[in-house]
CSV table of C-alpha atoms in Angstrom, one decimal:
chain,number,residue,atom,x,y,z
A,12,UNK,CA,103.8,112.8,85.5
A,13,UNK,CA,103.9,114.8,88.4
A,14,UNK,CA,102.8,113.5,91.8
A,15,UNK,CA,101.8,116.8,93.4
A,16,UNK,CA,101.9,120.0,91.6
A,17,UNK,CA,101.6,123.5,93.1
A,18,UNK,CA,98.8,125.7,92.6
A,19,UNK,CA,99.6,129.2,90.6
A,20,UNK,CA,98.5,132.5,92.5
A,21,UNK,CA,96.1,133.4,89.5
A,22,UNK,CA,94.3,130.2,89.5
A,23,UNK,CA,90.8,129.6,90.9
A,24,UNK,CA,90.5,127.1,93.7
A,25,UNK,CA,88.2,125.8,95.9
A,26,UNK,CA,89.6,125.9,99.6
A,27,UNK,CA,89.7,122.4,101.1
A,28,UNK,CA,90.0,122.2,104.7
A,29,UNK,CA,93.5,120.4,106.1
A,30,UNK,CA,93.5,118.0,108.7
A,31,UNK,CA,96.5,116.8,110.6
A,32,UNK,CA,96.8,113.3,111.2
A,33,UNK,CA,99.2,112.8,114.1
A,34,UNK,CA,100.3,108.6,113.9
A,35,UNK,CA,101.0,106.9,117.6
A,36,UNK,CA,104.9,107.7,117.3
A,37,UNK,CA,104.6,111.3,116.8
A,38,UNK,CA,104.9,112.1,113.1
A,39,UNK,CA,102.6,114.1,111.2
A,40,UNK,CA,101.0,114.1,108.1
A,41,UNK,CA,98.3,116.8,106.2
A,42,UNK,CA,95.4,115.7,104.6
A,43,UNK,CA,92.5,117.2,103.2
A,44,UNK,CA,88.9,116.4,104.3
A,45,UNK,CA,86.9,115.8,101.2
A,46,UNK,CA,84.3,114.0,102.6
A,47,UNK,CA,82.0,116.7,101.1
A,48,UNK,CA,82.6,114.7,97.7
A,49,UNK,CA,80.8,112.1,98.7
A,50,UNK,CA,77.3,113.6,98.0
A,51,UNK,CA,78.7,113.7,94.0
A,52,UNK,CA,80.0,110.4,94.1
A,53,UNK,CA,78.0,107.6,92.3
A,54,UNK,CA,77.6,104.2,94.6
A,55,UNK,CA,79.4,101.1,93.1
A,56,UNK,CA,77.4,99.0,90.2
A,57,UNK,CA,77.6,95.7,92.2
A,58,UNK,CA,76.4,93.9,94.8
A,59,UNK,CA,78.4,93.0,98.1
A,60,UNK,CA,78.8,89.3,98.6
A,61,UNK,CA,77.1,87.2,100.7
A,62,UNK,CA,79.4,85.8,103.3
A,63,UNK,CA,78.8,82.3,103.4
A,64,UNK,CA,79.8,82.5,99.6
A,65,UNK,CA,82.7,84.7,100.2
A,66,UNK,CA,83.6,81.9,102.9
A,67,UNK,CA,83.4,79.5,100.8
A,68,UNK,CA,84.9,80.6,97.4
A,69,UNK,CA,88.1,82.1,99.9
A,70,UNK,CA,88.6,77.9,101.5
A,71,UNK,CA,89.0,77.5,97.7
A,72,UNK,CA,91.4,79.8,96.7
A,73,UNK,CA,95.0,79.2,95.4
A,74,UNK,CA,96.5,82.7,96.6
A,75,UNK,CA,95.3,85.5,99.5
A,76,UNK,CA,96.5,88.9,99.5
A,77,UNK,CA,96.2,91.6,102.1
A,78,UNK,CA,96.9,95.2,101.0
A,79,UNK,CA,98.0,97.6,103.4
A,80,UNK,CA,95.6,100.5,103.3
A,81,UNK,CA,96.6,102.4,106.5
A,82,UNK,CA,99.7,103.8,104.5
A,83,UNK,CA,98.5,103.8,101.3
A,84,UNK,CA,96.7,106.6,101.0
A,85,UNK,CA,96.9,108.7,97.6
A,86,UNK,CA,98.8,105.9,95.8
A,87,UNK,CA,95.9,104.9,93.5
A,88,UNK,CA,95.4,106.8,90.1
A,89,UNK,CA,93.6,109.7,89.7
A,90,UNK,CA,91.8,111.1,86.2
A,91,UNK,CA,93.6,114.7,85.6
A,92,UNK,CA,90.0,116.2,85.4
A,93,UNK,CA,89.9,114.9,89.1
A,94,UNK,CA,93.0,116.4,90.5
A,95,UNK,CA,91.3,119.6,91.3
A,96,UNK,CA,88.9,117.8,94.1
A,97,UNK,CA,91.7,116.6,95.9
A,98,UNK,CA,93.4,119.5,96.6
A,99,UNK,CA,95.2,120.6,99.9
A,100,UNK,CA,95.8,124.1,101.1
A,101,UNK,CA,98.4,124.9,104.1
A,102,UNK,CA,101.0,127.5,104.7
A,103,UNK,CA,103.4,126.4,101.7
A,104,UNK,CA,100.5,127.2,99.3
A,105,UNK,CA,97.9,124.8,97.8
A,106,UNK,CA,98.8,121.6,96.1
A,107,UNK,CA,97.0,118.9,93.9
């Protein structure tokens, strides 16, 4: 399965918008702003934790993880049928 897959010239897209994110030692990386697709995005089924019980149940716990999410951007899964609403347009051509 591809990663990132170019965009055909006879295909229909929706433009996304690229953003440059410039990190604190110079480097460079393009994004695109889909924070539009958060007025179609359902809110999550459960209920945030209270935190004298997340306290608590964390003094009990065997193992603590910290995941890195500063970096991990587009490393989770995405649903083909979702690929299109994460795509990135810039002077190479658009990409999924």
């Amino acid at each position: 399965m591809d990663v990132i897959r170019k965009i055909g010239h006879n295909e229909i897209v929706e433009i996304t918008t690229p953003v440059l994110i410039t990190w604190h030692d110079g480097k460079s990386k393009l994004c695109g702003d889909i924070r539009a697709l958060n007025n179609y995005t359902k809110a999550d089924g459960y209920r945030i934790p209270r935190i004298p019980h997340a306290l608590d149940k964390l003094a009990k716990a065997k193992y603590i993880t910290k995941m890195d999410c500063m970096k991990g951007f587009h490393q989770n899964a995405v649903k083909p049928n979702s690929m299109k609403l994460l795509r990135i347009i810039c002077h190479m051509g658009i990409y999924e």
